[in-house]
Amino acid sequence: MAGSTIGKILRLTVFGESHGASVGAVLDGFPANFEIDLEYIQNQLDRRKPGFSALTSPRKEADKVRILSGVFEGKTTGTPITFLIENTNHQSKDYDALKEVYRPSHADYSYEKKYGIRDHRGGGRSSARITAGMVAAGALTEVLLKQYNIQIFAYVSSIYDVNLSKKHTEINNADIDKNELRCPDETIARQMKQAIEKAKADGDSLGGIITCVVRNCPAGLGEPIFDKLQADLAKAMMNINAVKGFEYGNGFEATKLKGSENNDFYQKTDKNTTTNSNYSGGIVGGISNGEDIFFRVAFKPVSSISKAQNMLDKNGNMQEIKIEGRHDACVVPRAVPIVESLCKLVISDHLLCQQIHKINH
Amino acid sequence: MAGSTIGKILRLTVFGESHGASVGAVLDGFPANFEIDLEYIQNQLDRRKPGFSALTSPRKEADKVRILSGVFEGKTTGTPITFLIENTNHQSKDYDALKEVYRPSHADYSYEKKYGIRDHRGGGRSSARITAGMVAAGALTEVLLKQYNIQIFAYVSSIYDVNLSKKHTEINNADIDKNELRCPDETIARQMKQAIEKAKADGDSLGGIITCVVRNCPAGLGEPIFDKLQADLAKAMMNINAVKGFEYGNGFEATKLKGSENNDFYQKTDKNTTTNSNYSGGIVGGISNGEDIFFRVAFKPVSSISKAQNMLDKNGNMQEIKIEGRHDACVVPRAVPIVESLCKLVISDHLLCQQIHKINH
Amino acid sequence: MAGSTIGKILRLTVFGESHGASVGAVLDGFPANFEIDLEYIQNQLDRRKPGFSALTSPRKEADKVRILSGVFEGKTTGTPITFLIENTNHQSKDYDALKEVYRPSHADYSYEKKYGIRDHRGGGRSSARITAGMVAAGALTEVLLKQYNIQIFAYVSSIYDVNLSKKHTEINNADIDKNELRCPDETIARQMKQAIEKAKADGDSLGGIITCVVRNCPAGLGEPIFDKLQADLAKAMMNINAVKGFEYGNGFEATKLKGSENNDFYQKTDKNTTTNSNYSGGIVGGISNGEDIFFRVAFKPVSSISKAQNMLDKNGNMQEIKIEGRHDACVVPRAVPIVESLCKLVISDHLLCQQIHKINH
Amino acid sequence: MAGSTIGKILRLTVFGESHGASVGAVLDGFPANFEIDLEYIQNQLDRRKPGFSALTSPRKEADKVRILSGVFEGKTTGTPITFLIENTNHQSKDYDALKEVYRPSHADYSYEKKYGIRDHRGGGRSSARITAGMVAAGALTEVLLKQYNIQIFAYVSSIYDVNLSKKHTEINNADIDKNELRCPDETIARQMKQAIEKAKADGDSLGGIITCVVRNCPAGLGEPIFDKLQADLAKAMMNINAVKGFEYGNGFEATKLKGSENNDFYQKTDKNTTTNSNYSGGIVGGISNGEDIFFRVAFKPVSSISKAQNMLDKNGNMQEIKIEGRHDACVVPRAVPIVESLCKLVISDHLLCQQIHKINH
């Protein structure tokens, strides 16, 4: 049973391959009567696209999104919204040398085992280019989130050995895009940049961590037992290319605390019920409690590096090959809008799920 | 849209509350003609049940599972298999004091916000008791996994500040249940036990990490783009009570390596195609590549501790309360069969998904 | 992919076999905070159970339903509601002679082909006994429907060659259960009864038609393109044992009218927008328009008859066999609560679906 | 929860509106490694498109289908297959007069009630133009069906009061497209044509019945209890615009037979197990038994007629309006490839479902 769709009530189906005619997505279940903001959607795609900075892949794609359906006179109609992004700059011959080999830590071998056939051009279906449709769809949901005053943003909190020590509560999200690292601290961002430039010069690549924050999330989102909010967030994130780990609240660090140290105590303020510490990351028992949701997503260094590497071919022989193509020395900054968009889709989906329970309380 | 079901083709629906009549599960989509092993299923439930060691909750539940449907003359019939486990030892009055308060880091507040009503007795639906049905169902799938010679096991690799340094490849899974910690190293297990005993004496609790391993998983399992194998594993694990993080392969550590250090190189051995390092944890591009799958699941210290704690009540007042009930000072060892069973369900589900692709290759 | 579940947001999973331990169902997605009416639910089960009249199977089943989960202090909690009905009066040995043969027009042969194994006792999974859980779940939804003032009822409108000529608008639903035929016209009911008694005396069986009506259905229910309201109703009905056809509004008769004769014209009344004729049966473009929904469901005569019949066995030989067991000469009256309950489930599900669209209009 | 998707394992999502940029569909779950036949797919679209005969709408659409994804070097890759058909000949201004009125028996009123907004141009989302993507997708599955030697065809068996008396077993499917009525009997086809021409001259419209046949369907397809084969076929058909009824095998006529007359007796022939009569229409207990599947689908006369009609407008006033646009006097012949394609999708989906059960028998 194929897995091109995510979401329970708000369902996104993505299609396309890196070097096929186009990539895109169909978003079904988005409610009617919302005025769409096409410029905002295009802006988010521009944040994701290759070539946005010198650190990223030089592949030049206009990534102009067309909406083919589901919108009438600027408003959503409740019918499926189709996003189409043409592939214009694929240089498939760059990949000819890779037709018969299994690149290290790439999906070549496992795709071939699964399907018995694979489109080798630019990674085919396994390319991160597929995320363009996710970004467009996530950006569209902003109009729904705005109605609830929910604010979702992500930023780079670590690259290789350079770490941002600021807590999420100290972040001003207007600072994120002030540098190409999408790290809301100029000094740290500069160090990250230097690390990436050095890796690039060495024909190497670096990974890192993205932190994502949801502010003003209403209490009550999440569907136990098997669609808890953190579980749906984790699943969405783990599906992003190169992601190796997910944690929310204090995450793995919680294992190093005692219960008495780790418990969040509820308290009543003037307007709100909050906790004193929010180690829980805004989700308890799989359901949001109204506090900030925050989580961290670990990205490995991309596998495509310029160094010559030894690769096994289909016939069982080894070949030494330099991957030509066009790669990022570090994809983490480009992944920021992907993380944000998938988070927006998950939160929007759960907002719609929670509509049901409002029928009688 | 409620979330009581997990799986794509093999679908498990769990029902019940901690202090209701019973807990249980319906497993639909399991193929016909498999001889079930009821004793094995009961054994796995016994591994999960409270009171299995002095370190765990003294709640005494027989946890005898009955199979109500889907089996005829000892074999599966292809129809839904229902597991029922009666609740016999609930002492609901222990929880009367908690009816009106929001326990720290418990689901009381968020459930109330979501549903406008909650069964406060023993956590109601949010209780870990709900996992009994998952364990039974996961154990049943063993007969399918055996047919593929797939071996799935989990063990405790860290409690608080005590860590097992052995790699998963060095583990003999026969050693896991030799101690009540389910840590396959006697010396480390003893240290873990001491740490828990000390926490218990202090009325406190500890968390830790479980490592889970899948050996002999066939290549080709996983459904990109949104049901990648690691994403479905992450989602299943993140749904377990008290889990705060998930990573597979080298996980968060991958962010501290360069691409050239982190890449796995394919190589041909006599029988197999493997990689030199398997940092990928047996899954590349969301699809298994035939190598060992391994992942780590972080458990926070349980929130129910015996110390008196300050709790907000429904009326906005604070009360100092000691939670009576019956708690575990550390649930991590008891969670081992839960992690294993959910992993078995995910792998079995993906085995069935992959049947589709076998139609033409 | 197994098919034990129906519904989009309100999801019902049924389990059990005719002669297994029990039959039952899990209803997930029903909203929280509704006071359940257990007596009404039991009454609906009593209407379905065998032996309710001399015309039906003498199998004596108490059909007492227990609710195992999802209800706390008499109210739904938003968690899955489990219905359990024990099988107490199965006389499995009645069916020993049928173990190796394929009964005419029964599911024996096709189940064996599908699963490679079948529980032959009383039809196993293919028995209409499985509908008990559906009836219980449908009856539970009455509390939701009542909130919308929606009224759903069904009645027998034809048995063999005896037809009720009254239109659905002339029916007083209080008349339906005044006779054991569930035909709201005493004279016609008596003729139907005579026809069935004659068939029974001959060791034969009869079929017929059930009409179902939904009054006060709000406009706006139905999810084009593939979950149109009539399509979901048709699917639910076609899944009932012995059903061979479905039509709504004027159904097949519409093919004998011209467009100018068949069109319904909207008109404004004091309170409402209605049409002059409602040939459409209250659903246009797959969406309810606020008028009465009505549809007809055709039941074949049951295949189990007392006459000796020729049956092929597994070895390819013919055997002349009289089916012992306990059969109904006509199941149509007993099917009335099944039709009603499935209709209630479909309408309730679509009510919940429509909650989504209410988010912005 | 929106309804733009059909299928369990083979999932088709359709998008688009009559006068939007395009219509299309995404087919996910089709297995890899099948050589596609683009010419055959285009031919099926040509059979559906308006203007194929003088009896149909003069709207001129090239209906050229492009496949945007999921195919590599002419073969399916196991990834989603996207079909795109541009709308080129929409004359939206024809519909300006209809912006504010509710056409009789059209979806205008119910769409407005559901979504609070509607694209009035050419029916928007409720237009039968949406079926183009279904036809393309159904046609694609032919390569899978061929592998099983399954033959699926449909034909017009009744228009208004003209009926074809031939049984489905007497049909040579090569005769179907020999006339524009798609009725495999020249004499009857001529009478049907005359009836339609007369209706057209009167500014009126006619309905009719399509019979669909599946030959060589393997035994074992269908997923009780809620995805029985006939239920999935019924649901697919009832979703087609203008359909009012569905019956399979002897359908409603079965209600006029006794059990002893209606039972099908299994018998062993040289190669096969068949029945003497196949009143069951090839499906028993919801599962195919290897015999011919056949069913009938009732189409009402289309609601768009050229006669002036009284229409209620949004403000509660009546207007006498002639619908301009471009209509069919009878859509039934054009619906033949739609019925076939949806039937192909359902059968293909169930073939894939049945792969699961083959794992152990």
PDB file of C-alpha atoms in Angstrom, chain B residues 199-275:
ATOM      1  CA  ALA B 199      14.892   6.454  43.438  1.00  0.00           C
ATOM      2  CA  LYS B 200      12.119   4.262  44.798  1.00  0.00           C
ATOM      3  CA  ALA B 201      13.319   4.765  48.342  1.00  0.00           C
ATOM      4  CA  ASP B 202      13.229   8.500  47.683  1.00  0.00           C
ATOM      5  CA  GLY B 203       9.668   8.308  46.341  1.00  0.00           C
ATOM      6  CA  ASP B 204      11.057   9.264  42.973  1.00  0.00           C
ATOM      7  CA  SER B 205      11.228   7.748  39.476  1.00  0.00           C
ATOM      8  CA  LEU B 206      13.756   7.242  36.675  1.00  0.00           C
ATOM      9  CA  GLY B 207      13.646   7.087  32.878  1.00  0.00           C
ATOM     10  CA  GLY B 208      15.952   5.577  30.320  1.00  0.00           C
ATOM     11  CA  ILE B 209      16.467   4.334  26.791  1.00  0.00           C
ATOM     12  CA  ILE B 210      15.405   1.167  25.009  1.00  0.00           C
ATOM     13  CA  THR B 211      17.258  -0.065  21.947  1.00  0.00           C
ATOM     14  CA  CYS B 212      15.350  -2.226  19.475  1.00  0.00           C
ATOM     15  CA  VAL B 213      16.884  -4.397  16.766  1.00  0.00           C
ATOM     16  CA  VAL B 214      15.430  -6.126  13.691  1.00  0.00           C
ATOM     17  CA  ARG B 215      17.648  -8.831  12.279  1.00  0.00           C
ATOM     18  CA  ASN B 216      17.141 -10.462   8.871  1.00  0.00           C
ATOM     19  CA  CYS B 217      14.658  -7.889   7.697  1.00  0.00           C
ATOM     20  CA  PRO B 218      14.243  -8.343   3.941  1.00  0.00           C
ATOM     21  CA  ALA B 219      15.249  -5.418   1.745  1.00  0.00           C
ATOM     22  CA  GLY B 220      12.368  -3.470   0.223  1.00  0.00           C
ATOM     23  CA  LEU B 221      10.130  -2.640   3.204  1.00  0.00           C
ATOM     24  CA  GLY B 222       8.909   0.957   3.561  1.00  0.00           C
ATOM     25  CA  GLU B 223       6.547   3.130   1.569  1.00  0.00           C
ATOM     26  CA  PRO B 224       7.886   6.531   0.496  1.00  0.00           C
ATOM     27  CA  ILE B 225       7.081   9.389   0.610  1.00  0.00           C
ATOM     28  CA  PHE B 226       5.012   9.485   3.777  1.00  0.00           C
ATOM     29  CA  ASP B 227       5.118   5.956   5.151  1.00  0.00           C
ATOM     30  CA  LYS B 228       8.832   5.441   5.158  1.00  0.00           C
ATOM     31  CA  LEU B 229       9.855   2.585   7.399  1.00  0.00           C
ATOM     32  CA  GLN B 230      11.621   4.788   9.961  1.00  0.00           C
ATOM     33  CA  ALA B 231       8.634   7.159  10.000  1.00  0.00           C
ATOM     34  CA  ASP B 232       6.196   4.370  10.805  1.00  0.00           C
ATOM     35  CA  LEU B 233       8.540   3.009  13.461  1.00  0.00           C
ATOM     36  CA  ALA B 234       8.946   6.494  14.941  1.00  0.00           C
ATOM     37  CA  LYS B 235       5.219   7.076  14.985  1.00  0.00           C
ATOM     38  CA  ALA B 236       4.523   3.758  16.694  1.00  0.00           C
ATOM     39  CA  MET B 237       7.173   4.400  19.348  1.00  0.00           C
ATOM     40  CA  MET B 238       6.256   8.044  19.959  1.00  0.00           C
ATOM     41  CA  ASN B 239       2.732   6.839  20.801  1.00  0.00           C
ATOM     42  CA  ILE B 240       3.993   4.833  23.785  1.00  0.00           C
ATOM     43  CA  ASN B 241       3.369   6.584  27.089  1.00  0.00           C
ATOM     44  CA  ALA B 242       6.382   8.523  28.432  1.00  0.00           C
ATOM     45  CA  VAL B 243       8.361   8.409  25.181  1.00  0.00           C
ATOM     46  CA  LYS B 244      10.125  11.691  24.364  1.00  0.00           C
ATOM     47  CA  GLY B 245      12.466  10.862  21.489  1.00  0.00           C
ATOM     48  CA  PHE B 246      13.335   8.474  18.684  1.00  0.00           C
ATOM     49  CA  GLU B 247      16.447   8.004  16.583  1.00  0.00           C
ATOM     50  CA  TYR B 248      17.558   5.266  14.206  1.00  0.00           C
ATOM     51  CA  GLY B 249      20.975   4.210  12.996  1.00  0.00           C
ATOM     52  CA  ASN B 250      23.475   6.657  14.450  1.00  0.00           C
ATOM     53  CA  GLY B 251      20.635   9.155  14.964  1.00  0.00           C
ATOM     54  CA  PHE B 252      21.469  12.499  16.516  1.00  0.00           C
ATOM     55  CA  GLU B 253      25.157  11.594  16.457  1.00  0.00           C
ATOM     56  CA  ALA B 254      25.068  11.775  12.663  1.00  0.00           C
ATOM     57  CA  THR B 255      24.802  15.536  12.973  1.00  0.00           C
ATOM     58  CA  LYS B 256      28.324  15.550  14.387  1.00  0.00           C
ATOM     59  CA  LEU B 257      29.883  13.697  11.462  1.00  0.00           C
ATOM     60  CA  LYS B 258      30.892  14.823   7.981  1.00  0.00           C
ATOM     61  CA  GLY B 259      29.330  13.227   4.937  1.00  0.00           C
ATOM     62  CA  SER B 260      32.569  11.456   4.144  1.00  0.00           C
ATOM     63  CA  GLU B 261      32.588   9.970   7.651  1.00  0.00           C
ATOM     64  CA  ASN B 262      28.919   9.093   7.759  1.00  0.00           C
ATOM     65  CA  ASN B 263      28.442   7.419   4.381  1.00  0.00           C
ATOM     66  CA  ASP B 264      27.853   3.664   4.282  1.00  0.00           C
ATOM     67  CA  PHE B 265      29.542   1.954   1.347  1.00  0.00           C
ATOM     68  CA  TYR B 266      27.834  -0.993  -0.283  1.00  0.00           C
ATOM     69  CA  GLN B 267      29.893  -4.119  -0.706  1.00  0.00           C
ATOM     70  CA  LYS B 268      29.248  -7.605  -1.963  1.00  0.00           C
ATOM     71  CA  THR B 269      29.912 -10.546   0.314  1.00  0.00           C
ATOM     72  CA  ASP B 270      29.496 -14.190  -0.531  1.00  0.00           C
ATOM     73  CA  LYS B 271      25.794 -14.257   0.210  1.00  0.00           C
ATOM     74  CA  ASN B 272      24.762 -10.713   0.602  1.00  0.00           C
ATOM     75  CA  THR B 273      24.957  -7.066  -0.228  1.00  0.00           C
ATOM     76  CA  THR B 274      25.832  -5.120   2.908  1.00  0.00           C
ATOM     77  CA  THR B 275      27.573  -1.896   3.844  1.00  0.00           C
TER      78      THR B 275
END
